[in-house]
Coordinates of C-alpha atoms in Angstrom, one line a residue:
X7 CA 16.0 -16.0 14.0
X8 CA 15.5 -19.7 14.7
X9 CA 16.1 -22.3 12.7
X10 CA 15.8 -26.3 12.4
X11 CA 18.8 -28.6 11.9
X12 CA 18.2 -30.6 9.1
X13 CA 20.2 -33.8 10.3
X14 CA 19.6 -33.3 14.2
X15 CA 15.7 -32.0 13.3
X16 CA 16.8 -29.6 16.7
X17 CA 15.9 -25.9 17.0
X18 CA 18.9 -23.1 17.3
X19 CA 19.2 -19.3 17.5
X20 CA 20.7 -16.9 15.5
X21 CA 21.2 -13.6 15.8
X22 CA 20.8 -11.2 12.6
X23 CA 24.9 -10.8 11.6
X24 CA 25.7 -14.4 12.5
X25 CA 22.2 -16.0 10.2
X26 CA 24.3 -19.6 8.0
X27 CA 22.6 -20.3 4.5
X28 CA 19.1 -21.8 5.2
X29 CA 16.1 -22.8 2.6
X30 CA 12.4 -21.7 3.7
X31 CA 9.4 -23.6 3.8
X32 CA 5.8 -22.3 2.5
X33 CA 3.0 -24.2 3.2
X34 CA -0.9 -23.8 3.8
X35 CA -1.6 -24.7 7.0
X36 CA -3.7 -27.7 8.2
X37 CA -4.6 -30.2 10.7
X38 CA -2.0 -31.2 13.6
X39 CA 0.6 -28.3 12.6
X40 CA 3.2 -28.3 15.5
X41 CA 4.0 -25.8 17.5
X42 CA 7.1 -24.7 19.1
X43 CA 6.4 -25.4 22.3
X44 CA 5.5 -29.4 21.4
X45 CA 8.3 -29.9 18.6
X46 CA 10.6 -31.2 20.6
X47 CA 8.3 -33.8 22.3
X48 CA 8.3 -37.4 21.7
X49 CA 4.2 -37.5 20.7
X50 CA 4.6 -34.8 17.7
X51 CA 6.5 -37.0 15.7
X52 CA 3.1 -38.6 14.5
X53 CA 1.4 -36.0 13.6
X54 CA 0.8 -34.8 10.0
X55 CA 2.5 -31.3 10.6
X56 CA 5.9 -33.3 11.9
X57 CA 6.2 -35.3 9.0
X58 CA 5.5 -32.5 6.7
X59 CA 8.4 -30.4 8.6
X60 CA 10.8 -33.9 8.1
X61 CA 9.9 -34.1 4.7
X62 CA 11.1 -30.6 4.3
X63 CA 14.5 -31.2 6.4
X64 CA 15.2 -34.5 4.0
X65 CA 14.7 -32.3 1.2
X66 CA 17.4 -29.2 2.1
X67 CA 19.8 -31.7 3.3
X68 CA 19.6 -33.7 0.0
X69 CA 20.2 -29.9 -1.8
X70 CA 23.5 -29.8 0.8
X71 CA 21.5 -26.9 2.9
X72 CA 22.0 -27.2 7.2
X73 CA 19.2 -25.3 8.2
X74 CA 15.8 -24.3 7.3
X75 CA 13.2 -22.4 8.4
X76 CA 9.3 -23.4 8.7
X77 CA 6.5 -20.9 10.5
X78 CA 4.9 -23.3 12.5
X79 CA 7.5 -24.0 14.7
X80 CA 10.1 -21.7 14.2
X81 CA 8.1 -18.7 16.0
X82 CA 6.9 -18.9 19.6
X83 CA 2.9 -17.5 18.8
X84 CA 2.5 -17.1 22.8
X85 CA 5.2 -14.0 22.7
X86 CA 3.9 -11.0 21.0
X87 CA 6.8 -9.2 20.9
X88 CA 8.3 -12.5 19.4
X89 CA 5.4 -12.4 17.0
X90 CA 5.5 -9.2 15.9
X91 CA 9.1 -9.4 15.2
X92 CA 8.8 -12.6 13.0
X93 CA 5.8 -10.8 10.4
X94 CA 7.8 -7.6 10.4
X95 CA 10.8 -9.7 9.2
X96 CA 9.0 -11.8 7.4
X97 CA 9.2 -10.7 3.9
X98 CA 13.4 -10.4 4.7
X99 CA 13.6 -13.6 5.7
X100 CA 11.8 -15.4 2.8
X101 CA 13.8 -12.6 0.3
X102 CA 16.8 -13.9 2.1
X103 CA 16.3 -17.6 1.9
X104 CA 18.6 -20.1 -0.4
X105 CA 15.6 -21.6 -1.9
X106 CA 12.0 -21.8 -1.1
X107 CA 10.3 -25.1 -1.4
X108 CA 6.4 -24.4 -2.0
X109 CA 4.4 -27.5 -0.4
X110 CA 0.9 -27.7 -2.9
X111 CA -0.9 -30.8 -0.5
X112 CA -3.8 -30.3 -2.7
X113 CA -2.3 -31.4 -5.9
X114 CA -1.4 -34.9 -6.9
X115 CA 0.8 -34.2 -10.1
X116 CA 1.2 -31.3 -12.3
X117 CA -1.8 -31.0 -14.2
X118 CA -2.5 -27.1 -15.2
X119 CA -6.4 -26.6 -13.8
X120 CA -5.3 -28.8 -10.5
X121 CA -2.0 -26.3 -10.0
X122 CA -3.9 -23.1 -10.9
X123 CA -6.8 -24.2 -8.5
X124 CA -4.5 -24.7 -5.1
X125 CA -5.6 -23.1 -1.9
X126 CA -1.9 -22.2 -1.7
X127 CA -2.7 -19.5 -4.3
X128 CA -6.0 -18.3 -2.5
X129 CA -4.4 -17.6 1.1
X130 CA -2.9 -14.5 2.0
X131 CA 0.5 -14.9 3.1
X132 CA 1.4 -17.1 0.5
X133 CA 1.7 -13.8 -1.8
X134 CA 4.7 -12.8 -0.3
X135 CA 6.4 -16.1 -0.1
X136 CA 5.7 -16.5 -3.8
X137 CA 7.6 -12.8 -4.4
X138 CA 10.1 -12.4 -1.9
X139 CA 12.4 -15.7 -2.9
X140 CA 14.5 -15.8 -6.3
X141 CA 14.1 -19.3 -6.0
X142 CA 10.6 -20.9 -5.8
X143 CA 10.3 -24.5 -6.9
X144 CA 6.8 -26.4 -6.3
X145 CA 5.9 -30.1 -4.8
X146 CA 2.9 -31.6 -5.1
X147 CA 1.4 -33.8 -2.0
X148 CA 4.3 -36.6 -2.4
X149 CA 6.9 -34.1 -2.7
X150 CA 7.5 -34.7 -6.0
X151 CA 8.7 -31.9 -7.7
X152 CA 6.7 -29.8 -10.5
X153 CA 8.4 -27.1 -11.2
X154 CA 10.1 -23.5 -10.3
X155 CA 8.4 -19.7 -10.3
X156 CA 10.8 -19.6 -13.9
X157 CA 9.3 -22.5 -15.3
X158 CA 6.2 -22.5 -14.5
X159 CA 5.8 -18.8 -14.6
X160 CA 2.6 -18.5 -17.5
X161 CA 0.7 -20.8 -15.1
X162 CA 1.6 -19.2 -11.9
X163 CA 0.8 -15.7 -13.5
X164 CA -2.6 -17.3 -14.0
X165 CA -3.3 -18.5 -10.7
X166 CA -1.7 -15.6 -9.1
X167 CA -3.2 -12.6 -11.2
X168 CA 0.2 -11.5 -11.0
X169 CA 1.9 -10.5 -14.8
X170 CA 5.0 -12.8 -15.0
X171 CA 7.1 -9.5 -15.5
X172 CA 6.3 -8.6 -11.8
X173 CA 7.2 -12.5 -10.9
X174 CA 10.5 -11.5 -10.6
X175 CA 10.5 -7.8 -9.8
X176 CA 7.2 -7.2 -7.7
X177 CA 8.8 -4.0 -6.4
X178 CA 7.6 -2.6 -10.1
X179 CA 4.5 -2.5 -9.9
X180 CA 1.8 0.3 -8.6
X181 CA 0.6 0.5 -5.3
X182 CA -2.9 -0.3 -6.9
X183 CA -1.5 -3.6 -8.9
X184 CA 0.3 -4.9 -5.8
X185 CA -2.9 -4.8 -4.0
X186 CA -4.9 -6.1 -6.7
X187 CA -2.9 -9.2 -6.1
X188 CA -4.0 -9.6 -2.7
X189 CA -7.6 -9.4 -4.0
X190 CA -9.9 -12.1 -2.7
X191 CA -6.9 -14.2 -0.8
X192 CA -7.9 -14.9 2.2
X193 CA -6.8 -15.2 6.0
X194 CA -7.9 -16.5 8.9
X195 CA -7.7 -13.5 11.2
X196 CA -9.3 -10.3 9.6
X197 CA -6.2 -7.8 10.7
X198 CA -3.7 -10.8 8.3
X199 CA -4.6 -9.2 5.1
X200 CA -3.1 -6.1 6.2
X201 CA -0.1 -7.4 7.8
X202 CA 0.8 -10.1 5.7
X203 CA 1.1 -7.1 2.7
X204 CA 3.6 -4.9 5.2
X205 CA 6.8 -6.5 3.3
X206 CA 5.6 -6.0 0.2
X207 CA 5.2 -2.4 -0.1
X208 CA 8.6 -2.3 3.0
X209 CA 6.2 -0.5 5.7
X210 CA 6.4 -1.8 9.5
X211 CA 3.5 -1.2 12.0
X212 CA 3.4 -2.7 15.3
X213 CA 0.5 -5.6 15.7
X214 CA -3.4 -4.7 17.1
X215 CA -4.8 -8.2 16.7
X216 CA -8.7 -6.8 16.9
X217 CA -8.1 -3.6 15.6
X218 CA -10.4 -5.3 12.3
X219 CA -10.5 -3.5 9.3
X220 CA -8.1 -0.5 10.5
X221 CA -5.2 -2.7 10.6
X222 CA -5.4 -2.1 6.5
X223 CA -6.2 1.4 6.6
X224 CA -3.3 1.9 9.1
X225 CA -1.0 0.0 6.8
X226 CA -2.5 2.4 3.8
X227 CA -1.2 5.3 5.9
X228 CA 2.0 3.6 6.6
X229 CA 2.4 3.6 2.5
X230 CA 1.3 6.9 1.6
X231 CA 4.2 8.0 4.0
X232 CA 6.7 6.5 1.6
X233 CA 5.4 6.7 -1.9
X234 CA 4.0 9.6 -3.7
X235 CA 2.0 6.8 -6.4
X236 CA -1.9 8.2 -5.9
X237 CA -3.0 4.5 -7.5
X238 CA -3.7 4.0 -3.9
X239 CA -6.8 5.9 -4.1
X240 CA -7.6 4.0 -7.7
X241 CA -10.2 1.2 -6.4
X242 CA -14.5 0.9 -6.2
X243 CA -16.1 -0.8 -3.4
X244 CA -19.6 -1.9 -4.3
X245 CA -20.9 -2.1 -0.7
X246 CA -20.6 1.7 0.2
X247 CA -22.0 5.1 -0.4
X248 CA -19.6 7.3 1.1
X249 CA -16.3 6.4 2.1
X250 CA -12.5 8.3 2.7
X251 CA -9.9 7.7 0.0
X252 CA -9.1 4.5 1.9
X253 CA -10.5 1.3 0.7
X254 CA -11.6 -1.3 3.4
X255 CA -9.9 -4.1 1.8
X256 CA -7.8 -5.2 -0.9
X257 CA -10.8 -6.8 -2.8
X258 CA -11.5 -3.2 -3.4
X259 CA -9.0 -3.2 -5.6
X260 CA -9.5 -6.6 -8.1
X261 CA -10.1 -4.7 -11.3
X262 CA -6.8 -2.4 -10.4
X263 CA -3.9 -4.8 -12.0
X264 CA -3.5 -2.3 -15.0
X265 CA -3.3 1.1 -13.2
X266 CA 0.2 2.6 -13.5
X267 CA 1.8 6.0 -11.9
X268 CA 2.1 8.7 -15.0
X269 CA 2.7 12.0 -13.8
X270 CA 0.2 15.0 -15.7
X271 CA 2.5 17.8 -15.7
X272 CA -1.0 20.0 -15.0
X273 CA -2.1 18.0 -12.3
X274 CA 1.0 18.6 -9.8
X275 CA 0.3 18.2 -6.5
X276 CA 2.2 18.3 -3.0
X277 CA 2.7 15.5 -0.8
X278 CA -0.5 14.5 0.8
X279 CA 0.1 14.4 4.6
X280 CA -2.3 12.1 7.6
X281 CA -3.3 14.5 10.1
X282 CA -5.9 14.3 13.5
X283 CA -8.5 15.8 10.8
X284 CA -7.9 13.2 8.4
X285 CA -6.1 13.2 4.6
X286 CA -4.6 16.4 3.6
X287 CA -4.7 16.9 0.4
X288 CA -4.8 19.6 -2.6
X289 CA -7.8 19.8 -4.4
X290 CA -8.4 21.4 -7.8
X291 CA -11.1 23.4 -6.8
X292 CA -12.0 25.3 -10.2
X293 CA -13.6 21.4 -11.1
X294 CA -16.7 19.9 -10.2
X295 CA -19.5 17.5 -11.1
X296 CA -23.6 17.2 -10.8
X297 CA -23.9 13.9 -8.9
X298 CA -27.7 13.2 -10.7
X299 CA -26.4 13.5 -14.3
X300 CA -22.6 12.4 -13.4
X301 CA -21.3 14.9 -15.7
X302 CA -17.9 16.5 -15.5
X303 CA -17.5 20.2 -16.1
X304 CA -15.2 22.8 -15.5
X305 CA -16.6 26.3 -13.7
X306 CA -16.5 27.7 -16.9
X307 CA -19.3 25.6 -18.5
X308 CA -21.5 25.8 -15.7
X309 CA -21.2 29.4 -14.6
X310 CA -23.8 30.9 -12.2
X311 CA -24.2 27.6 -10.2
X312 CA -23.4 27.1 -7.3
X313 CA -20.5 24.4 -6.4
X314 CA -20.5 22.7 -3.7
X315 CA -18.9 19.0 -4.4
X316 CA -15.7 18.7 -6.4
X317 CA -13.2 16.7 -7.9
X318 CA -10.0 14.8 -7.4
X319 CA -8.0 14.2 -10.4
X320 CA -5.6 11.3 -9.5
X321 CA -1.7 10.9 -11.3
X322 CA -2.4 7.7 -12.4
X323 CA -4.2 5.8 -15.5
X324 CA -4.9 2.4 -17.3
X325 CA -1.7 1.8 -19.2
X326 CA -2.1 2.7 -22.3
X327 CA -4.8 5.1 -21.4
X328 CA -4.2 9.1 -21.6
X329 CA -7.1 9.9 -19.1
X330 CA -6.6 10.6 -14.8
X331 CA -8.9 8.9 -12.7
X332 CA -11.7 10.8 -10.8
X333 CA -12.9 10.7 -7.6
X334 CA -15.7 12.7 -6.9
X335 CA -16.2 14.5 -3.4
X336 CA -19.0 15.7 -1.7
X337 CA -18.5 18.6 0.8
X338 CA -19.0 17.3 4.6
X339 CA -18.3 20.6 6.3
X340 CA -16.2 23.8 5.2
X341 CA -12.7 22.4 5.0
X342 CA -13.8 18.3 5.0
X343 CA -15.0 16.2 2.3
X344 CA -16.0 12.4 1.9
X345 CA -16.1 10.2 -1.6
X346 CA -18.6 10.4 -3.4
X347 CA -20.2 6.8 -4.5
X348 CA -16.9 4.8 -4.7
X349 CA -19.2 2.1 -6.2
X350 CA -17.5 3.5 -9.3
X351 CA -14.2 4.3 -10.8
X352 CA -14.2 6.8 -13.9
X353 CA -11.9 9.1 -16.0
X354 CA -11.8 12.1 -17.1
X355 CA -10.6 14.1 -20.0
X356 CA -8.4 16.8 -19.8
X357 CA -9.0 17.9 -23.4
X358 CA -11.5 20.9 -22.5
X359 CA -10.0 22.3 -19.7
X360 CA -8.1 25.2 -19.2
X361 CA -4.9 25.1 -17.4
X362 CA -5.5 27.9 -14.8
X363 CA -8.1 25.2 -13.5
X364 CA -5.8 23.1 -12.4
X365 CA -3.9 25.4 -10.3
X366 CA -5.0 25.2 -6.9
X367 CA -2.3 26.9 -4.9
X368 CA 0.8 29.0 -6.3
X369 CA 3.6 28.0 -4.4
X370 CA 5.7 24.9 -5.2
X371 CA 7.9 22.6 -3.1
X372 CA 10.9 20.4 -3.9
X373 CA 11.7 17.2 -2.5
X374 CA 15.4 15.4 -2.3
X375 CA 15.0 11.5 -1.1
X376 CA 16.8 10.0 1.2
X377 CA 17.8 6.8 -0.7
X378 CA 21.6 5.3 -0.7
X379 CA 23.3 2.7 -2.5
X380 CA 26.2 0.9 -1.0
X381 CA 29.2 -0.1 -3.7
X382 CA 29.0 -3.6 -1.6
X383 CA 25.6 -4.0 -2.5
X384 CA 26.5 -3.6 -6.1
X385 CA 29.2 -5.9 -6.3
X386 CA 27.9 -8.7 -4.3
X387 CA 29.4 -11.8 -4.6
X388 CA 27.2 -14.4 -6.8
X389 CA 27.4 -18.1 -6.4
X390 CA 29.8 -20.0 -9.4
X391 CA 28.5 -22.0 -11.6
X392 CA 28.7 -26.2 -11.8
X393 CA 27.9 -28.4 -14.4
X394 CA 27.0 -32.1 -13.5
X395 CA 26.2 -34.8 -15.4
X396 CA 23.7 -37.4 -14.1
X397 CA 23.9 -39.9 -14.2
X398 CA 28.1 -39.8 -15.0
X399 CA 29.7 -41.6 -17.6
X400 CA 26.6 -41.6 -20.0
X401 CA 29.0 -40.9 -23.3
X402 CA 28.0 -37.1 -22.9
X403 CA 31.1 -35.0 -23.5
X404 CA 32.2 -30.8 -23.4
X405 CA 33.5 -30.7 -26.7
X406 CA 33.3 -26.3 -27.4
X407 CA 32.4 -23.3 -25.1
X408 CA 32.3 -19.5 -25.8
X409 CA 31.0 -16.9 -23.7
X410 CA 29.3 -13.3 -24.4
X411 CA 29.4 -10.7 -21.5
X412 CA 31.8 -8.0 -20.2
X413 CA 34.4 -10.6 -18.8
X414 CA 37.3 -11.9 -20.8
X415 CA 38.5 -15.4 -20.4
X416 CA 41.7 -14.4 -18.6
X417 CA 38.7 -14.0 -15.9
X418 CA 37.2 -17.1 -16.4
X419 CA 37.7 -20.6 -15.5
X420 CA 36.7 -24.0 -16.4
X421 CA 37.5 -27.1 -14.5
X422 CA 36.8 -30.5 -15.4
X423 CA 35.9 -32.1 -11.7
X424 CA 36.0 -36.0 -11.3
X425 CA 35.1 -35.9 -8.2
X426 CA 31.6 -34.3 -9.2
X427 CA 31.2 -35.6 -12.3
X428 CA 31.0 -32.0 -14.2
X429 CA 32.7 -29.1 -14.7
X430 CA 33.3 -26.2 -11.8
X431 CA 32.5 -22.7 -13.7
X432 CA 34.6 -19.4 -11.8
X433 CA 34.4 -15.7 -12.8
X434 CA 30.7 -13.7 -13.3
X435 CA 29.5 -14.2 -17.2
X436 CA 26.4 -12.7 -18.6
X437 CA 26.4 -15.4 -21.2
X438 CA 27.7 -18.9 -22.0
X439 CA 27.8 -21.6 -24.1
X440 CA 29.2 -25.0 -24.0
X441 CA 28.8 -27.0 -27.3
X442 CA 27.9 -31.2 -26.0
X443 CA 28.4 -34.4 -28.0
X444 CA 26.7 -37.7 -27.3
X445 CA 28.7 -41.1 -27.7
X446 CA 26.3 -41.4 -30.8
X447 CA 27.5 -38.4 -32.5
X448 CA 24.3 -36.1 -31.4
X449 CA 25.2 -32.5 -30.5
X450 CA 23.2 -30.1 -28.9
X451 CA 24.5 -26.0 -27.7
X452 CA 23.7 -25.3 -24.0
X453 CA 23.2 -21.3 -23.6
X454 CA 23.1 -20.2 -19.6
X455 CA 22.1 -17.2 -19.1
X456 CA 23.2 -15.2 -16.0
X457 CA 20.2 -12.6 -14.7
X458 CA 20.3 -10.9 -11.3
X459 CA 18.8 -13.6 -9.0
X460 CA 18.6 -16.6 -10.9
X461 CA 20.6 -18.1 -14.4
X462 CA 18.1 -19.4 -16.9
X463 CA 19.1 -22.1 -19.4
X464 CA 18.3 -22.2 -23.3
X465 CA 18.8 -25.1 -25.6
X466 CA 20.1 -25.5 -29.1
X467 CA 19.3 -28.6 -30.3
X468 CA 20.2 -29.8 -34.2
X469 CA 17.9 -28.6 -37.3
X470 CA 19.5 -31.7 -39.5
X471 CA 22.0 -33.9 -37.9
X472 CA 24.6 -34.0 -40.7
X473 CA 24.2 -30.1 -41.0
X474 CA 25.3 -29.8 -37.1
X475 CA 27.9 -32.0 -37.3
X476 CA 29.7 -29.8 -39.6
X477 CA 30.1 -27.2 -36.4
X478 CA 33.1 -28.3 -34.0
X479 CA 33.3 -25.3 -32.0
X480 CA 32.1 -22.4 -31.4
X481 CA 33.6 -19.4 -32.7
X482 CA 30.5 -18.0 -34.7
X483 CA 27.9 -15.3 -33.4
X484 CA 24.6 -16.5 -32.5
X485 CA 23.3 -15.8 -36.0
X486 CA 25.4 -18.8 -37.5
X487 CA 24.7 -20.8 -34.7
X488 CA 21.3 -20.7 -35.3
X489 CA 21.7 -21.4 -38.8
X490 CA 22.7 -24.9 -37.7
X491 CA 20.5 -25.6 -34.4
X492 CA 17.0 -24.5 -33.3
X493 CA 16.9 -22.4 -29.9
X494 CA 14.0 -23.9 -27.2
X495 CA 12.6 -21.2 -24.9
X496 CA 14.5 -20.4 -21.6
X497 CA 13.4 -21.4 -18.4
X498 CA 15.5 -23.3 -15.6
X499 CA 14.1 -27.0 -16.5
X500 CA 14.1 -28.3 -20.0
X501 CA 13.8 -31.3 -21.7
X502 CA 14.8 -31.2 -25.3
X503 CA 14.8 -34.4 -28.3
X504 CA 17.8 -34.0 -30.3
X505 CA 16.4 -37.1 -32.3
X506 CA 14.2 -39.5 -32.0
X507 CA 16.0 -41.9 -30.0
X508 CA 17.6 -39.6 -27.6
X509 CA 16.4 -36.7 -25.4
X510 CA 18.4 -34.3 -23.0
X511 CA 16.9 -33.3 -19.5
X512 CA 18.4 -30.3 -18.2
X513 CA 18.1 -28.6 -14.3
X514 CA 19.0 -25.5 -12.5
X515 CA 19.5 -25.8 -8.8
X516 CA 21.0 -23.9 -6.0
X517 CA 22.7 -26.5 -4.2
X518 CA 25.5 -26.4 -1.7
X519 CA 29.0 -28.5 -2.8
X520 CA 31.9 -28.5 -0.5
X521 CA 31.1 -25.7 1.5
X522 CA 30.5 -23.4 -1.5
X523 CA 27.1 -22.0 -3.0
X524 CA 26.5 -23.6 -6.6
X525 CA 24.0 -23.1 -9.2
X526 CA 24.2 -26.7 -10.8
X527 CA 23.0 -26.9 -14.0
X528 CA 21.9 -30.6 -13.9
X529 CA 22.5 -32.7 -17.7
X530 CA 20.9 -36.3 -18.5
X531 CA 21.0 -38.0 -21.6
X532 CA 17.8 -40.1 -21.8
X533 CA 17.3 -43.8 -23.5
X534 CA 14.9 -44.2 -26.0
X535 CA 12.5 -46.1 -24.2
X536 CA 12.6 -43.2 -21.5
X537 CA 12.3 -40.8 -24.1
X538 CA 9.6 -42.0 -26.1
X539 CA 7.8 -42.3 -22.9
X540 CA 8.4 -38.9 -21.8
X541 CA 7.7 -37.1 -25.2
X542 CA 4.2 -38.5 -25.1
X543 CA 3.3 -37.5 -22.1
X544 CA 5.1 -33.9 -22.4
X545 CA 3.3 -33.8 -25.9
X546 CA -0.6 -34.3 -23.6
X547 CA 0.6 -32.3 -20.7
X548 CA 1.7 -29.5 -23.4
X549 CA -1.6 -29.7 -25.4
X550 CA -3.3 -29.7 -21.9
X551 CA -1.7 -26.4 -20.9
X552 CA -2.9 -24.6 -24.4
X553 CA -6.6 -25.4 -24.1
X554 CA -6.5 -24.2 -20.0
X555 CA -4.2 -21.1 -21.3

């Protein structure tokens, strides 16, 4: 893997065991993007793609990070073996990455129809750079930061089509909604769309730049392999007549983002398996359907005619639905079929159909998987938590704390650092809580909150002021706590009016302090000028938001 420098702005190797922290760049790409074979020369340091990769390098070393990672000059394009290597690893490397920092160039500040509408949410490989990091946080053209994934997660769901659940856990979701996410992104070479998915669904397939369209029906081959979820056939192509069970694209499969796996217990089939002939498959051959009048029968309600195109009954449905998807088949030769006018995607009920007509062979197979979890994956080492005031000294003080989670405070540590203005955090807590007082005798409850990736950060600020003055610590459950303060939603970037002269700006960042990984939770008191200011214009941002949303 190579990486840049961030001080030196020089290129260096590593080998996979030996890879140092690093943060990751995603970008669209533009005009005079440099290469690797002209970023070292004295000219590129001109161009539009240079500064954009210095801007970048300014940025990770401010958040303490040495090296960082940028596709357009961090792969040499005029190796193919090089190149191959880099999109297989892709998705790894932006999963593995301290902290993505998503470059919008399109938007000037963050207002809700100018973020949804960035090209960076119509190209293709920007899907999995918006999936694979824990950490996203967006800039607009200045590099002015606008948010994260977390806190901006309604509005990126909206431009993404992707539910904010699967935001953080895209491994979820069906084969058919993960491809509905890719539907109409674009790319500039046609084989992209295919490869640019591989990490996604964890499939690796060497490069055929001008294979075309085949590149994503290899890939679709590549995933049947691994998964038995049959919401890969689930998709309608307007433009065809007669197709195989692959779709061309994954436009086919924009009206897919609700399909889910659900297993019919009378629909069990065996592993379907690629062969020189084509897809191997079972079929329920008892069903059928007249293509002019579309209906669906069973042999029983249409005896004495004569069969000769049938019926695939898919495990898989809308969710909430209790109806399998259909896909009709017309019969191409003794043993082959195509699909039937994919223009369509329909259901069909299982109420009137006897059982034995779903029984297409009688033997059964079982299956063990060959997965394995390590111990050391499970009890990875998580970075500690730091709390930092900024600026210092503003009459902010750490007056209470408690914590809920399966650690005892024998385990836990909290250390007041001068050094750092804040407090150094040790020992893994699900939940915290630090009780804060201003010089002015305003208190508000900070609530972090650890999850797998990422912490989140709630607020309590005070229902009545002379109410929460009454609590001095806290040794209450979150009941009575809240019968004192009101709780503000969670995210990793807040900004909260305890009255209405003071406000409280709060941060989560993944920074790195003295050679140790940190998520700094980031604490400013605000003046009333500042805040007045700032609650007017969150106040038309917020009402903004609700008419777009």
């Amino acid at each position: 893997m190579r990486l840049i420098n961030t001080s030196s702005l020089t290129l260096h190797n590593f080998n996979e065991a030996k890879i140092p922290a690093y943060a990751i760049l995603s970008h669209t790409w533009g005009e005079e993007e440099v290469s690797f074979q002209n970023f070292e020369d004295r000219g590129s340091k001109t161009l539009a793609g240079y500064i954009k990769i210095n801007n970048c390098c300014a940025l990770a070393r401010s958040d303490g990070w040495q090296y960082v990672w940028v596709d357009t000059c961090c792969i040499d394009k005029t190796s193919s073996a090089e190149l191959s290597e880099a999109i297989n690893s892709m998705y790894r490397w932006y999963k593995n990455a301290q902290v993505c920092y998503a470059y919008l160039v399109d938007i000037t500040e963050l207002r809700p129809d100018e973020f949804v509408a960035s090209r960076w949410f119509n190209r293709g490989w920007t899907l999995q750079e918006l999936l694979a990091p824990a950490i996203v946080i967006f800039y607009d053209c200045n590099w002015q930061e606008v948010g994260t994934k977390s806190s901006l997660r309604k509005l990126v769901s909206t431009a993404s089509s992707i539910h904010y659940r699967h935001l953080a856990n895209p491994t979820g979701a069906s084969v058919a909604a993960t491809m509905s996410w890719a539907a109409k992104r674009q790319t500039t070479r046609v084989e992209d769309i295919a490869y640019c998915l591989m990490g996604l669904f964890d499939v690796n397939m060497p490069l055929l730049y001008g294979e075309g369209q085949k590149a994503f029906q290899r890939m679709q081959e590549m995933i049947l392999q691994k998964t038995s979820d049959e919401s890969i056939f689930a998709w309608k192509d307007a433009g065809l007549t007669w197709s195989s069970l692959f779709a061309r694209s994954p436009d086919a499969f924009a009206g897919s983002g609700d399909i889910r796996p659900r297993i019919f217990p009378r629909l069990y089939r065996r592993p379907s398996v690629m062969t020189n002939r084509g897809l191997e498959i079972d079929i329920h051959r008892n069903l059928a359907f007249r293509k002019g009048s579309r209906q669906h029968r069973s042999e029983q309600t249409i005896t004495g005619v004569e069969l000769d195109d049938q019926v695939l009954l898919l495990n898989c449905a809308r969710e909430g639905a209790d109806d399998p998807f259909m896909i009709p088949l017309w019969r191409r030769s003794e043993e082959s079929y195509l699909r039937y006018d994919p223009t369509t995607l329909e259901t069909w009920s299982l109420k009137n159909v006897h059982t034995q007509d779903l029984m297409p062979y009688e033997s059964r197979r079982e299956y063990i998987e060959m997965e394995y979890l390590s111990i050391t994956d499970q009890q990875h080492r998580r970075p500690y938590l730091f709390l930092k005031l900024s600026p210092p000294h503003h009459g902010l003080s750490l007056i209470g704390q408690a914590q809920y989670g399966f650690m005892t405070w024998d385990n836990h540590k909290l250390n007041r650092r001068n050094d750092l203005d804040g407090w150094e955090i040790t020992g893994h807590l699900d939940r915290m809580l630090f009780l804060f007082q201003h010089s002015d005798s305003e208190m508000f409850v900070l609530e972090v909150i650890r999850t797998e990736d990422y912490p989140q950060i709630q607020v309590y600020v005070p229902v009545k002021s002379d109410e929460s003055n009454e609590v001095k610590s806290l040794d209450v459950d979150l009941d009575a706590l809240e019968t004192y303060f009101a709780r503000a939603t969670g995210a990793d970037r807040l900004i909260e009016w305890l009255q209405d002269t003071t406000a409280v700006s709060l941060s989560v960042r993944k920074k790195l302090l003295d050679d140790e990984i940190f998520y700094v939770v980031e604490i400013e008191v605000l003046p009333g000028q500042a805040n007045r200011y700032l609650k007017g214009m969150f106040t038309n941002f917020f009402s903004q938001l609700a008419y777009c949303l």
